[in-house]
PDB file of C-alpha atoms in Angstrom:
ATOM      1  CA  MET A   1      11.342  52.087  49.914  1.00 53.00           C
ATOM      2  CA  THR A   2      14.242  54.521  50.018  1.00 61.00           C
ATOM      3  CA  ASP A   3      16.190  56.362  47.327  1.00 80.00           C
ATOM      4  CA  SER A   4      19.468  54.855  48.532  1.00 89.00           C
ATOM      5  CA  LEU A   5      21.187  51.933  46.871  1.00 93.00           C
ATOM      6  CA  HIS A   6      23.186  49.552  49.047  1.00 95.00           C
ATOM      7  CA  VAL A   7      25.415  47.049  47.250  1.00 97.00           C
ATOM      8  CA  ILE A   8      27.520  44.285  48.765  1.00 97.00           C
ATOM      9  CA  LEU A   9      30.473  43.020  46.753  1.00 97.00           C
ATOM     10  CA  ASP A  10      31.052  39.282  46.743  1.00 97.00           C
ATOM     11  CA  ALA A  11      34.566  37.897  46.240  1.00 97.00           C
ATOM     12  CA  THR A  12      34.088  37.525  42.474  1.00 97.00           C
ATOM     13  CA  ALA A  13      33.089  41.192  42.161  1.00 97.00           C
ATOM     14  CA  MET A  14      36.130  42.261  44.185  1.00 96.00           C
ATOM     15  CA  VAL A  15      38.484  40.240  41.991  1.00 96.00           C
ATOM     16  CA  ALA A  16      36.756  41.563  38.863  1.00 95.00           C
ATOM     17  CA  ALA A  17      37.213  45.136  40.062  1.00 92.00           C
ATOM     18  CA  GLY A  18      40.933  44.507  40.392  1.00 89.00           C
ATOM     19  CA  THR A  19      41.183  43.065  36.902  1.00 91.00           C
ATOM     20  CA  GLY A  20      39.449  45.884  35.043  1.00 90.00           C
ATOM     21  CA  ASN A  21      35.795  44.803  34.933  1.00 93.00           C
ATOM     22  CA  VAL A  22      34.033  47.894  33.568  1.00 94.00           C
ATOM     23  CA  LEU A  23      30.766  47.331  35.445  1.00 94.00           C
ATOM     24  CA  ALA A  24      32.568  46.832  38.770  1.00 93.00           C
ATOM     25  CA  SER A  25      34.605  49.997  38.123  1.00 91.00           C
ATOM     26  CA  ARG A  26      31.469  52.005  37.348  1.00 92.00           C
ATOM     27  CA  LEU A  27      29.824  50.735  40.505  1.00 92.00           C
ATOM     28  CA  MET A  28      32.806  51.813  42.609  1.00 90.00           C
ATOM     29  CA  HIS A  29      32.901  55.211  40.946  1.00 90.00           C
ATOM     30  CA  ARG A  30      29.209  55.803  41.632  1.00 90.00           C
ATOM     31  CA  ALA A  31      29.530  54.714  45.254  1.00 88.00           C
ATOM     32  CA  HIS A  32      32.291  57.295  45.655  1.00 87.00           C
ATOM     33  CA  ALA A  33      30.683  60.110  43.652  1.00 90.00           C
ATOM     34  CA  VAL A  34      26.897  59.760  43.919  1.00 91.00           C
ATOM     35  CA  PRO A  35      25.068  60.532  47.162  1.00 92.00           C
ATOM     36  CA  GLY A  36      22.871  57.668  48.296  1.00 92.00           C
ATOM     37  CA  TRP A  37      25.001  54.927  46.692  1.00 93.00           C
ATOM     38  CA  PHE A  38      26.733  52.709  49.253  1.00 94.00           C
ATOM     39  CA  LEU A  39      29.167  49.876  48.627  1.00 96.00           C
ATOM     40  CA  TYR A  40      30.201  47.229  51.160  1.00 97.00           C
ATOM     41  CA  ALA A  41      32.967  44.636  51.336  1.00 97.00           C
ATOM     42  CA  PRO A  42      32.324  41.918  53.938  1.00 97.00           C
ATOM     43  CA  ALA A  43      35.482  40.789  55.742  1.00 96.00           C
ATOM     44  CA  CYS A  44      34.985  37.107  54.868  1.00 96.00           C
ATOM     45  CA  ALA A  45      34.578  37.948  51.179  1.00 96.00           C
ATOM     46  CA  LEU A  46      37.738  40.089  51.330  1.00 97.00           C
ATOM     47  CA  VAL A  47      39.670  37.047  52.552  1.00 96.00           C
ATOM     48  CA  GLU A  48      38.185  34.851  49.832  1.00 96.00           C
ATOM     49  CA  ALA A  49      38.977  37.430  47.131  1.00 97.00           C
ATOM     50  CA  ASP A  50      42.543  37.822  48.376  1.00 97.00           C
ATOM     51  CA  ARG A  51      43.070  34.065  48.287  1.00 97.00           C
ATOM     52  CA  THR A  52      41.933  34.082  44.655  1.00 96.00           C
ATOM     53  CA  ARG A  53      43.998  37.117  43.687  1.00 97.00           C
ATOM     54  CA  PRO A  54      46.599  38.246  46.247  1.00 97.00           C
ATOM     55  CA  GLY A  55      46.524  41.973  46.924  1.00 96.00           C
ATOM     56  CA  THR A  56      42.781  42.317  46.297  1.00 95.00           C
ATOM     57  CA  ALA A  57      41.908  42.834  49.974  1.00 95.00           C
ATOM     58  CA  GLU A  58      44.296  45.765  50.360  1.00 95.00           C
ATOM     59  CA  HIS A  59      43.112  47.259  47.069  1.00 93.00           C
ATOM     60  CA  ILE A  60      39.421  47.083  48.022  1.00 94.00           C
ATOM     61  CA  ALA A  61      39.967  48.237  51.614  1.00 93.00           C
ATOM     62  CA  ALA A  62      41.837  51.323  50.362  1.00 92.00           C
ATOM     63  CA  MET A  63      39.085  52.381  47.960  1.00 90.00           C
ATOM     64  CA  PRO A  64      37.112  55.467  48.976  1.00 86.00           C
ATOM     65  CA  GLY A  65      33.413  54.834  49.173  1.00 87.00           C
ATOM     66  CA  ILE A  66      33.682  51.163  50.188  1.00 93.00           C
ATOM     67  CA  ALA A  67      32.841  50.242  53.767  1.00 95.00           C
ATOM     68  CA  VAL A  68      34.341  47.051  55.140  1.00 96.00           C
ATOM     69  CA  LEU A  69      31.794  44.997  57.079  1.00 95.00           C
ATOM     70  CA  GLU A  70      33.502  43.379  60.038  1.00 94.00           C
ATOM     71  CA  LEU A  71      32.645  39.940  61.321  1.00 93.00           C
ATOM     72  CA  ASP A  72      30.943  40.995  64.549  1.00 92.00           C
ATOM     73  CA  LEU A  73      29.210  38.657  66.983  1.00 94.00           C
ATOM     74  CA  PRO A  74      25.719  38.773  65.390  1.00 89.00           C
ATOM     75  CA  ALA A  75      27.223  38.061  61.957  1.00 90.00           C
ATOM     76  CA  ALA A  76      29.390  35.256  63.352  1.00 93.00           C
ATOM     77  CA  LEU A  77      26.368  33.631  64.974  1.00 92.00           C
ATOM     78  CA  ALA A  78      24.392  33.923  61.737  1.00 87.00           C
ATOM     79  CA  ILE A  79      27.107  32.415  59.535  1.00 90.00           C
ATOM     80  CA  ALA A  80      27.881  29.605  61.997  1.00 91.00           C
ATOM     81  CA  ARG A  81      24.787  27.794  60.666  1.00 86.00           C
ATOM     82  CA  ASP A  82      26.146  27.774  57.102  1.00 87.00           C
ATOM     83  CA  THR A  83      28.933  25.768  55.491  1.00 88.00           C
ATOM     84  CA  THR A  84      30.576  28.744  53.772  1.00 89.00           C
ATOM     85  CA  TRP A  85      31.721  31.918  55.468  1.00 92.00           C
ATOM     86  CA  ALA A  86      31.806  34.563  52.727  1.00 94.00           C
ATOM     87  CA  PRO A  87      28.410  33.836  51.122  1.00 94.00           C
ATOM     88  CA  ALA A  88      26.842  33.450  54.558  1.00 94.00           C
ATOM     89  CA  GLN A  89      28.188  36.814  55.747  1.00 95.00           C
ATOM     90  CA  ILE A  90      27.043  38.460  52.516  1.00 96.00           C
ATOM     91  CA  GLU A  91      23.549  36.974  52.816  1.00 94.00           C
ATOM     92  CA  TYR A  92      23.394  38.128  56.449  1.00 95.00           C
ATOM     93  CA  ALA A  93      24.559  41.641  55.496  1.00 95.00           C
ATOM     94  CA  ALA A  94      22.029  41.871  52.646  1.00 96.00           C
ATOM     95  CA  ARG A  95      19.088  41.574  55.033  1.00 94.00           C
ATOM     96  CA  PRO A  96      17.114  44.719  55.861  1.00 94.00           C
ATOM     97  CA  THR A  97      18.435  46.715  58.826  1.00 91.00           C
ATOM     98  CA  PRO A  98      17.609  50.140  60.264  1.00 91.00           C
ATOM     99  CA  GLU A  99      20.497  51.563  58.175  1.00 86.00           C
ATOM    100  CA  ARG A 100      19.401  49.628  55.084  1.00 89.00           C
ATOM    101  CA  PRO A 101      15.606  49.301  55.335  1.00 91.00           C
ATOM    102  CA  ASP A 102      15.345  47.762  51.854  1.00 92.00           C
ATOM    103  CA  GLY A 103      18.324  45.486  52.423  1.00 95.00           C
ATOM    104  CA  ALA A 104      21.167  45.351  49.950  1.00 97.00           C
ATOM    105  CA  VAL A 105      21.880  43.933  46.509  1.00 97.00           C
ATOM    106  CA  VAL A 106      24.763  41.496  45.992  1.00 98.00           C
ATOM    107  CA  ALA A 107      27.141  42.413  43.151  1.00 97.00           C
ATOM    108  CA  THR A 108      28.714  39.335  41.587  1.00 97.00           C
ATOM    109  CA  VAL A 109      30.285  38.004  38.415  1.00 97.00           C
ATOM    110  CA  VAL A 110      28.806  34.542  38.997  1.00 96.00           C
ATOM    111  CA  ALA A 111      25.090  35.197  39.489  1.00 95.00           C
ATOM    112  CA  GLN A 112      24.135  31.518  39.390  1.00 96.00           C
ATOM    113  CA  SER A 113      26.154  30.901  42.567  1.00 94.00           C
ATOM    114  CA  TRP A 114      23.497  32.874  44.468  1.00 95.00           C
ATOM    115  CA  GLN A 115      20.585  30.685  43.373  1.00 94.00           C
ATOM    116  CA  GLY A 116      18.696  29.373  46.373  1.00 91.00           C
ATOM    117  CA  ARG A 117      19.854  32.190  48.655  1.00 91.00           C
ATOM    118  CA  LYS A 118      17.521  34.952  49.758  1.00 90.00           C
ATOM    119  CA  VAL A 119      19.324  37.858  48.074  1.00 94.00           C
ATOM    120  CA  ARG A 120      18.828  40.211  45.141  1.00 96.00           C
ATOM    121  CA  VAL A 121      21.680  39.983  42.626  1.00 97.00           C
ATOM    122  CA  LEU A 122      23.401  42.542  40.411  1.00 96.00           C
ATOM    123  CA  ASP A 123      25.193  40.616  37.660  1.00 96.00           C
ATOM    124  CA  LEU A 124      28.511  42.224  36.701  1.00 96.00           C
ATOM    125  CA  SER A 125      29.437  39.583  34.117  1.00 93.00           C
ATOM    126  CA  SER A 126      28.116  41.447  31.054  1.00 72.00           C
TER     127      SER A 126
END
């Protein structure tokens, strides 16, 4: 177990951040200001968020402290088995890696949408 916290934003969290969700804003502030806090925006979720609320992708991509996770070949092969791109890329990215030995937590406003997936969830709806 490490002292770092890795958080992946789903599309609902990205849209919430752009509409003033206090918890999403605090999360982004901490990722920018606190060492060991890391925030990620998967490319497929950026597209989904921008389709919901145009301009969200540019807003999130411009934020300091948020790393955009590209859809590379291993991710593409992993999500090809699923019916949805954004959740599949997020689930793939949340798995443990050498950079994230404990994996990552998924930040969302709709926690129930992650039921049945092998991810830990941070509910931003409160």
